[in-house]
PDB file of C-alpha atoms in Angstrom:
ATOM      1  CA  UNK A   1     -12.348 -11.315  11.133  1.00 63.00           C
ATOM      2  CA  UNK A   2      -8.063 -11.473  12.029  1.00 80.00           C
ATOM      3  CA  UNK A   3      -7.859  -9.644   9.068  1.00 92.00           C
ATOM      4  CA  UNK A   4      -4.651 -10.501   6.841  1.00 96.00           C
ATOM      5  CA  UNK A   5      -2.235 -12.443   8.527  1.00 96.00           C
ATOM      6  CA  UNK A   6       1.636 -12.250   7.925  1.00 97.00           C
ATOM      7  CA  UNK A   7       4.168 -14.522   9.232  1.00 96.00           C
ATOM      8  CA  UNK A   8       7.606 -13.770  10.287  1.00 97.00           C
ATOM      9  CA  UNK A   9       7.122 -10.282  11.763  1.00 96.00           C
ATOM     10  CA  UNK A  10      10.125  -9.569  11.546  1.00 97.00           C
ATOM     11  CA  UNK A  11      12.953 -11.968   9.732  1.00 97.00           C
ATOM     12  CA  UNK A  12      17.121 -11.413  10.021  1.00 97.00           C
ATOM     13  CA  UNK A  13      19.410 -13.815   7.701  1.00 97.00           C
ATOM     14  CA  UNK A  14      22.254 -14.059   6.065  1.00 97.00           C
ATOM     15  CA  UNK A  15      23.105 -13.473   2.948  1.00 97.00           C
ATOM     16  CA  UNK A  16      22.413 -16.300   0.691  1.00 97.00           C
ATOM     17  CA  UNK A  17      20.147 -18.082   2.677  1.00 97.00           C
ATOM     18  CA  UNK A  18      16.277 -18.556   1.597  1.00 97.00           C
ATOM     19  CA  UNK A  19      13.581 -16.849   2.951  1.00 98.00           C
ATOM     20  CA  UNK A  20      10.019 -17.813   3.185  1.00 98.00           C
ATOM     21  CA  UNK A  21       7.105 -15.274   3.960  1.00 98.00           C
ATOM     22  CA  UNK A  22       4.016 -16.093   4.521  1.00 98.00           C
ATOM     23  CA  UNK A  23       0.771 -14.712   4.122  1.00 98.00           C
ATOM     24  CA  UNK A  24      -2.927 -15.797   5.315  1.00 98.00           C
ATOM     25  CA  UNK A  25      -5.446 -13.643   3.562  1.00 97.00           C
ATOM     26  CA  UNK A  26      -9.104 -12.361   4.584  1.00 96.00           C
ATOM     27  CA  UNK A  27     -11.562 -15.054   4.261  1.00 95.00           C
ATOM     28  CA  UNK A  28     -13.888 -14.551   1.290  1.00 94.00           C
ATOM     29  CA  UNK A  29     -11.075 -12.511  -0.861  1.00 94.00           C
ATOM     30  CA  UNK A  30     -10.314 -13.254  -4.092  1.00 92.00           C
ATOM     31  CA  UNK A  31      -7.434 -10.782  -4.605  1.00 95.00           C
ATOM     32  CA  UNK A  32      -4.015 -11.335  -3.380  1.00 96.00           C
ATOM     33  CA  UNK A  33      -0.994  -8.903  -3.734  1.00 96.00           C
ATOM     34  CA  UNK A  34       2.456  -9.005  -2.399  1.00 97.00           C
ATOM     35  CA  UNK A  35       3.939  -5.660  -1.945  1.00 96.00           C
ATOM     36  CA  UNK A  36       7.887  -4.412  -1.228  1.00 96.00           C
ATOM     37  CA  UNK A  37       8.573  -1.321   0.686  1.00 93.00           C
ATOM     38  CA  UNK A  38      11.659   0.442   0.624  1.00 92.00           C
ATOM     39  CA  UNK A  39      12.823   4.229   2.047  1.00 88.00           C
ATOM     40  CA  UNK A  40      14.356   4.562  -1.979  1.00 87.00           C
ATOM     41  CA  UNK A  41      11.232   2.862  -3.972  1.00 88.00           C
ATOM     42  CA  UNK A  42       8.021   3.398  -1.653  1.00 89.00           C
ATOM     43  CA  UNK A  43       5.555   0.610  -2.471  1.00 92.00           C
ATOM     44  CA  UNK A  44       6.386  -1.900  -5.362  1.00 93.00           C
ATOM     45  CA  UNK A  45       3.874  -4.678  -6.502  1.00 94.00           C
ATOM     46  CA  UNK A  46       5.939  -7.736  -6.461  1.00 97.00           C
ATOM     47  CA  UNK A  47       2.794  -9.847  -8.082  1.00 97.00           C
ATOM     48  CA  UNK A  48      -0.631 -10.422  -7.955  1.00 96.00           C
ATOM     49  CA  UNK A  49      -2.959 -13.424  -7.789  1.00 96.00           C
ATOM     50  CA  UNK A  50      -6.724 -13.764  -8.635  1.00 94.00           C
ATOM     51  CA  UNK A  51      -8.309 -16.765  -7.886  1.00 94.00           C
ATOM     52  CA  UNK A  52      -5.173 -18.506  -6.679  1.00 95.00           C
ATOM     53  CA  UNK A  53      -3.982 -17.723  -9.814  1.00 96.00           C
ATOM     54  CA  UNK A  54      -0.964 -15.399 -10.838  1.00 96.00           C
ATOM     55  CA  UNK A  55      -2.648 -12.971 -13.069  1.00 94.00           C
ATOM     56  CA  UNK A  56       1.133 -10.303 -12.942  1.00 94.00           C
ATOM     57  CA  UNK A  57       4.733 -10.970 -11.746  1.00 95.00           C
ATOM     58  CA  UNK A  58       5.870  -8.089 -13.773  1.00 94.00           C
ATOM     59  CA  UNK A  59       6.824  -6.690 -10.283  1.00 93.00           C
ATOM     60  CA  UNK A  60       9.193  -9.879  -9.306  1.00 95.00           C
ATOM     61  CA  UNK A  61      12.640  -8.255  -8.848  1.00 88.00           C
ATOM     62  CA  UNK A  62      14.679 -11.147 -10.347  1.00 86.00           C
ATOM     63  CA  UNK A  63      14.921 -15.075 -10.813  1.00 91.00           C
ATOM     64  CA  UNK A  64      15.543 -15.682  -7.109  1.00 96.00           C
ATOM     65  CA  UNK A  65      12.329 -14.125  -5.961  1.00 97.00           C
ATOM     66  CA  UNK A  66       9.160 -16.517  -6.362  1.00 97.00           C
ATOM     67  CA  UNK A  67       5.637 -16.546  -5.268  1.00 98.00           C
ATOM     68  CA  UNK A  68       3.123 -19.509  -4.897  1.00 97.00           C
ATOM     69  CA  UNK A  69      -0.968 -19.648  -3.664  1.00 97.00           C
ATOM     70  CA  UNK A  70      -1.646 -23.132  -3.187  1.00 97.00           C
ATOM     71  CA  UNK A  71      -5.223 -22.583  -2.065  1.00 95.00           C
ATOM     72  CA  UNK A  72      -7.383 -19.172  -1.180  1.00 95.00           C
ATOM     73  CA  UNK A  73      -5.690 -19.565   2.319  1.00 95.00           C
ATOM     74  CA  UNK A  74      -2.009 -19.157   1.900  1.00 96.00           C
ATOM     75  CA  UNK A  75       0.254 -17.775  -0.063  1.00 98.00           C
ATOM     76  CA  UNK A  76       4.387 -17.823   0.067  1.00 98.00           C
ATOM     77  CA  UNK A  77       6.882 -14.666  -0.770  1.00 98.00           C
ATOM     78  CA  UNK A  78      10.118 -17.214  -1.387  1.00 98.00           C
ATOM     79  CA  UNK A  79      13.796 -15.501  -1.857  1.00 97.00           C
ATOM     80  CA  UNK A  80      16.445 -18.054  -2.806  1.00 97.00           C
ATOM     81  CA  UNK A  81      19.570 -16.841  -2.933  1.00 96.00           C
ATOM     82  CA  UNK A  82      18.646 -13.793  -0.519  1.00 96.00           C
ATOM     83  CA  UNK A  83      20.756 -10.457  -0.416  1.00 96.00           C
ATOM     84  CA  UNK A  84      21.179  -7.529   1.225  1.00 96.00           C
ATOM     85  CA  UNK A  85      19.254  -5.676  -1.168  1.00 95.00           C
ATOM     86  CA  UNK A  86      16.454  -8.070  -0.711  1.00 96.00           C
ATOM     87  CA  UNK A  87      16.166  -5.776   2.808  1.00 97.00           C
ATOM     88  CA  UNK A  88      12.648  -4.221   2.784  1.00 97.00           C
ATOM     89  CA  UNK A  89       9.037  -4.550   4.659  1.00 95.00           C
ATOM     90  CA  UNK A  90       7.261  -6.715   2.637  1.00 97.00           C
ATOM     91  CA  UNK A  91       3.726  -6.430   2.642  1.00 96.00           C
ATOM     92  CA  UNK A  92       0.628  -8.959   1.524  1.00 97.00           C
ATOM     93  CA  UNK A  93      -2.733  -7.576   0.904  1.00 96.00           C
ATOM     94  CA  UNK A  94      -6.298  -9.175  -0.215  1.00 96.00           C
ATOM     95  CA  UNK A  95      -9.553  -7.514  -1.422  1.00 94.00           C
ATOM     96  CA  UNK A  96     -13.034  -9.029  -2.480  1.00 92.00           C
ATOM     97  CA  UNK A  97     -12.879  -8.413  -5.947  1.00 83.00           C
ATOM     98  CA  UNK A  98     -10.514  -7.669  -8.957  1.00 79.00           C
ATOM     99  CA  UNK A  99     -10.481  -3.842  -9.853  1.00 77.00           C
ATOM    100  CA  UNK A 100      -9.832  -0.876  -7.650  1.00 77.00           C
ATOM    101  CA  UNK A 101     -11.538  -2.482  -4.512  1.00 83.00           C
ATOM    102  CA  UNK A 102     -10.268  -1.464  -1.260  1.00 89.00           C
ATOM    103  CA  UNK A 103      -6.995  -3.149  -0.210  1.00 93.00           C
ATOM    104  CA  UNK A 104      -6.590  -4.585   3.192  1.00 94.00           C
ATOM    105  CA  UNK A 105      -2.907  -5.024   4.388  1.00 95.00           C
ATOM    106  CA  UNK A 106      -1.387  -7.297   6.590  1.00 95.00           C
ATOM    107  CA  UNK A 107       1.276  -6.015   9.251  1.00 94.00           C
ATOM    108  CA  UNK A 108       4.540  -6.644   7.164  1.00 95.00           C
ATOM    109  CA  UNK A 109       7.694  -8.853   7.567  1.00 97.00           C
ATOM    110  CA  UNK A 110      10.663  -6.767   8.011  1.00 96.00           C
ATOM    111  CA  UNK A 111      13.010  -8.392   6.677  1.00 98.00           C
ATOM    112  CA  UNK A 112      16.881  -8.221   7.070  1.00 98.00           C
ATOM    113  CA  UNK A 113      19.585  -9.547   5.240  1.00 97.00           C
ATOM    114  CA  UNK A 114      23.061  -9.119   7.010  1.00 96.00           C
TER     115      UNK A 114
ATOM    116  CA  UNK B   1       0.719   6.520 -17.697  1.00 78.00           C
ATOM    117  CA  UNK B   2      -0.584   6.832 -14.108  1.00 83.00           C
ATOM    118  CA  UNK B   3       1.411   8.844 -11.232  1.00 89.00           C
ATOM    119  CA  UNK B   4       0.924  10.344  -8.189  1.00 93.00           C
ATOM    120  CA  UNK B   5       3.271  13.179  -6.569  1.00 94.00           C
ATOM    121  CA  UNK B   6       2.414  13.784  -2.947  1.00 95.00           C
ATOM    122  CA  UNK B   7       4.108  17.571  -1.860  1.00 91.00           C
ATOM    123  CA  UNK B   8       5.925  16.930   0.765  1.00 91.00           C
ATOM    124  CA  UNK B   9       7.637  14.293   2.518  1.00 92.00           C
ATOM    125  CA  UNK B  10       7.239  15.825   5.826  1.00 96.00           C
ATOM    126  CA  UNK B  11       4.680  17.769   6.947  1.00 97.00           C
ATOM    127  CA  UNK B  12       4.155  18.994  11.396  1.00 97.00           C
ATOM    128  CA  UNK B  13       0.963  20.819  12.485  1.00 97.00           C
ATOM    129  CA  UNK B  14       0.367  21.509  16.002  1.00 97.00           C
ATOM    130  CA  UNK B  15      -2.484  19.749  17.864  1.00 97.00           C
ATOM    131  CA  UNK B  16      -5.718  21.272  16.694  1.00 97.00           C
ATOM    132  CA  UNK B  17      -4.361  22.831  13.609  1.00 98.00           C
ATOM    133  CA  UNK B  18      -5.463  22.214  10.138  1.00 98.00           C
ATOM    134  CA  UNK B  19      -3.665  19.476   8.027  1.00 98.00           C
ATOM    135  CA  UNK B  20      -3.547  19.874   4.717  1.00 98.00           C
ATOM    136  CA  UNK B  21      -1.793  17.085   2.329  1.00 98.00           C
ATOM    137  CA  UNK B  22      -1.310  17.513  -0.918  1.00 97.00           C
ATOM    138  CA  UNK B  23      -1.500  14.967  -3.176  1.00 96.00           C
ATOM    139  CA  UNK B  24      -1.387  15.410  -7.314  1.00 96.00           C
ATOM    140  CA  UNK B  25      -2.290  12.684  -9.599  1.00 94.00           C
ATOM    141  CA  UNK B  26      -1.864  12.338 -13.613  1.00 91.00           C
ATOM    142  CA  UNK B  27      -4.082   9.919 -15.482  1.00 85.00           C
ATOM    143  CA  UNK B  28      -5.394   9.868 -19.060  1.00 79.00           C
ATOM    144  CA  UNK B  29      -8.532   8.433 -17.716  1.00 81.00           C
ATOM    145  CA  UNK B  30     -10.631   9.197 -15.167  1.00 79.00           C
ATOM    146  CA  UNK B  31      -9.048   7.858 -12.093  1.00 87.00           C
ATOM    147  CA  UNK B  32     -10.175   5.674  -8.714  1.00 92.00           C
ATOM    148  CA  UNK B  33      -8.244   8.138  -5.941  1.00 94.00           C
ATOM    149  CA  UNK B  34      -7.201   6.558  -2.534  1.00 95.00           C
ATOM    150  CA  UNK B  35      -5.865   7.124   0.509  1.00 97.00           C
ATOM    151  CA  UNK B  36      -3.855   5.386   3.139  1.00 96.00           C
ATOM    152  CA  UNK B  37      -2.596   5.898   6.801  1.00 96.00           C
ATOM    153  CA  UNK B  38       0.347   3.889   7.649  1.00 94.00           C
ATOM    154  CA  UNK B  39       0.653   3.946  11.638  1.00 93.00           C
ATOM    155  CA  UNK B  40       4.194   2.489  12.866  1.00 89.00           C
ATOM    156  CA  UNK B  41       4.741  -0.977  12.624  1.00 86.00           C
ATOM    157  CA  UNK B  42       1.103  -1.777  10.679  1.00 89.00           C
ATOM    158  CA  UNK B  43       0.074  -2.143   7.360  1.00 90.00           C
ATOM    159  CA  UNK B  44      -1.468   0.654   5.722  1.00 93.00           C
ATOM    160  CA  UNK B  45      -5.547   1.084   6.112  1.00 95.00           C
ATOM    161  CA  UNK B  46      -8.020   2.593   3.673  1.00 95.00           C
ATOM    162  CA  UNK B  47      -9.090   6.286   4.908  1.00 96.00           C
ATOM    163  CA  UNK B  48     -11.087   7.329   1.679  1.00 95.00           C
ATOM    164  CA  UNK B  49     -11.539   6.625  -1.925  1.00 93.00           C
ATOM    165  CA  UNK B  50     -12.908   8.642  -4.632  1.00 92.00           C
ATOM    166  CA  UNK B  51     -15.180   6.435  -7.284  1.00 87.00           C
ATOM    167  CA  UNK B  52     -16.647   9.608  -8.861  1.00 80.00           C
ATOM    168  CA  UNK B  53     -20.094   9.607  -7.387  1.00 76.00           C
ATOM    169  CA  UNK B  54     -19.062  13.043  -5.725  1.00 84.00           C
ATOM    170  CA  UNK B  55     -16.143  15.129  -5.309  1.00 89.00           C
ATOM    171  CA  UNK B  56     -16.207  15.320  -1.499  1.00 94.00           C
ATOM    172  CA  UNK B  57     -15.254  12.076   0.201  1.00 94.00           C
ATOM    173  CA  UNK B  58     -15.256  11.742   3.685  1.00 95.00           C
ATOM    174  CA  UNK B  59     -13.630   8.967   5.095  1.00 94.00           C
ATOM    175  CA  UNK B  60     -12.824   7.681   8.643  1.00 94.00           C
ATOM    176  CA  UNK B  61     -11.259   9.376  11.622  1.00 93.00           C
ATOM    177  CA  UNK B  62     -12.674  13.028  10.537  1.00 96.00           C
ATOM    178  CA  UNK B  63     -10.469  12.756   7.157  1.00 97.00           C
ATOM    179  CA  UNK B  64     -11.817  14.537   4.332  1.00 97.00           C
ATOM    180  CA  UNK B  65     -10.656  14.643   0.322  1.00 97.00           C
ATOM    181  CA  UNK B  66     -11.459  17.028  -2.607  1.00 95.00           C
ATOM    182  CA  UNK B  67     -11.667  15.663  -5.747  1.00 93.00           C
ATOM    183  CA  UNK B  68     -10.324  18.248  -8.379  1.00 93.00           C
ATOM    184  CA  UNK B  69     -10.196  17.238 -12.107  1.00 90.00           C
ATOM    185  CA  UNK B  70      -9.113  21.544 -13.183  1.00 91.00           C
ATOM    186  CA  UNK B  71      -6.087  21.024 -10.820  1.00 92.00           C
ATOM    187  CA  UNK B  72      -5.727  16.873 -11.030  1.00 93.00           C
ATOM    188  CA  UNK B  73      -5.706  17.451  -7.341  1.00 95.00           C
ATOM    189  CA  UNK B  74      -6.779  14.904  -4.800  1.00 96.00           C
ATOM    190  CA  UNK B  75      -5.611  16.867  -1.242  1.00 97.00           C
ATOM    191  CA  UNK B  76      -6.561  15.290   1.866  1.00 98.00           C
ATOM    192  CA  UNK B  77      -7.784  17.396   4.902  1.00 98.00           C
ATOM    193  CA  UNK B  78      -8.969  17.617   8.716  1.00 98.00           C
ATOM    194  CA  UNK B  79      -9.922  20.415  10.076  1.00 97.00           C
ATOM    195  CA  UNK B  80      -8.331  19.618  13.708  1.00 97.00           C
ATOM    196  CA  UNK B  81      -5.038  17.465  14.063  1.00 97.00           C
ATOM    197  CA  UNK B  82      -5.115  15.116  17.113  1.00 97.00           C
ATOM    198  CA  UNK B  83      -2.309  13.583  18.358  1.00 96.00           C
ATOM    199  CA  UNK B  84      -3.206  10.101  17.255  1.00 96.00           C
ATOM    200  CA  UNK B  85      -3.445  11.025  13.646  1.00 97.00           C
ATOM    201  CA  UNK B  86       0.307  11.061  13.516  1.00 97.00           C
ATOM    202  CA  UNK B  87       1.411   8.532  11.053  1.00 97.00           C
ATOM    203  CA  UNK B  88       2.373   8.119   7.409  1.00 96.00           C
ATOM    204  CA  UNK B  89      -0.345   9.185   4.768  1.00 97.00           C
ATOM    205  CA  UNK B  90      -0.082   7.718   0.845  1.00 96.00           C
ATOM    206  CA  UNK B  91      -2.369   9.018  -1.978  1.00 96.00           C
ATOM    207  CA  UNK B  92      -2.970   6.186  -4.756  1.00 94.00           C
ATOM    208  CA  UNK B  93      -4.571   6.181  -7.931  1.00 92.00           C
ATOM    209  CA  UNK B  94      -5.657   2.906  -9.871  1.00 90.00           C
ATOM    210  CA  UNK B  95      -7.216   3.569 -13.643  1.00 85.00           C
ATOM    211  CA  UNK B  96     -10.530   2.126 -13.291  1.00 82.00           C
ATOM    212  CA  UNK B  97     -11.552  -1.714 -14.298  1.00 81.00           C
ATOM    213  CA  UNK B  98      -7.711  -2.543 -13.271  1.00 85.00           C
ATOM    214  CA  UNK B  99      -6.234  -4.038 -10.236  1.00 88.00           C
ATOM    215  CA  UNK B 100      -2.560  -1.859 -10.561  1.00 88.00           C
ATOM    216  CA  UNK B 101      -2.589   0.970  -7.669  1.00 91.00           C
ATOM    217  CA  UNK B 102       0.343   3.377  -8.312  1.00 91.00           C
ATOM    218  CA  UNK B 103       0.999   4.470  -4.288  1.00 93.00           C
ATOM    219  CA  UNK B 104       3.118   7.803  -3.687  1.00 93.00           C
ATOM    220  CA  UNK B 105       6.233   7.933  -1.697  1.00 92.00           C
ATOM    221  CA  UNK B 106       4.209   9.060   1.317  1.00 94.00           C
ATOM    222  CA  UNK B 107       4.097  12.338   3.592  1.00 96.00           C
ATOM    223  CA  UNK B 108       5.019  11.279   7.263  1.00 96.00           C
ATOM    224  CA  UNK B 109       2.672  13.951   9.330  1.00 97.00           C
ATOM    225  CA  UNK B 110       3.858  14.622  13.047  1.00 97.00           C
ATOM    226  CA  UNK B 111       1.534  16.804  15.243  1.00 97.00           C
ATOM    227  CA  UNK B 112       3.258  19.138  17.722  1.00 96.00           C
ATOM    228  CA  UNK B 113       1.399  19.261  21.464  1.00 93.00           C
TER     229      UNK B 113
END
């Protein structure tokens, strides 16, 4: 198995631009999570699918952050306006079931707003 | 509430020493206890988790945790550091039937030749 697969690696913009991250989980996984990392915050949950469907966004920062899961395949991390604040490692994750299974993280986009 | 509080942000052992990292949690439940190694540039990777079937867990890579409900302590050990074991460790604690994992802020260990 690739494992979880995260697309850009590493993503610089300006600010105000959109950003789109993407995010190919394990095969077989039901559970998706989209994590932010920061030196000041450690590991936030941005939101949380379950069956392709978003179960928590509590985690979504603002407005201009948004999160789709079109099919158990793929999954977007979309920033519209972006900011420098919005500069962080953002992380996707899947496991096989719904509660406190093992998590299994992709590589990260770093991601840089200038 | 759920939290974790790992001691230390930092920690350096030489090569063959013991590491020790500390890791507190505070639930109102009985907890599922985790942790992660974070190497540079990768996402982080399950070393152990406690379910409650026993207090010991031994995980991958020689890793070892104590599960301590007197001291709400969950401190991850190995009794000799290599080299490749330097990375970023994070304790996490989810309350049990419940997807939400609260992570600590980390304790980067470096191992000294």
């Amino acid at each position: 198995d690739a494992g979880v697969i995260q697309s850009p690696r590493h993503e610089v913009t300006e600010m105000g631009q959109e950003v789109t991250l993407r995010c190919k989980p394990i095969s077989g996984h039901n559970s998706l999570f989209w994590y932010r990392q920061t030196m000041m915050r450690g590991l936030e949950l941005l939101i949380y699918f379950n069956n392709n469907v978003p179960i928590d966004d509590s985690g979504m920062p603002e407005d201009r952050f948004s999160a789709k899961m079109p099919n158990a395949s793929f999954s977007t991390l979309k920033i519209q306006p972006s900011e420098p604040r919005d500069s962080a490692v953002y992380f996707c994750a899947s496991s096989p079931g719904y509660a406190n299974e093992k998590l299994f993280f992709g590589s990260g986009t770093q991601l840089s707003v200038l | 509430a759920q939290s974790v509080t790992q001691l230390g942000s930092h920690v350096s052992v030489s090569e063959g020493a013991l590491v020790l990292l500390r890791c507190n949690y505070s639930s109102s439940v009985p907890p599922y206890l985790f942790w992660y190694v974070q190497y540079p540039n990768q996402g982080l990777q399950l070393l152990l988790k406690y379910t409650s079937a026993a207090t010991l867990v031994k995980g991958i890579n020689g890793f070892e945790a104590e599960f301590k409900k007197s001291e709400t302590s969950f401190h991850l050990t190995k009794p000799s550091a290599h080299m490749s074991d330097a990375a970023e460790y994070f304790c996490a604690v989810s309350k049990r039937g419940t997807y939400k994992y609260i992570f600590g802020t980390g304790t980067r260990l470096k191992v000294l030749a």
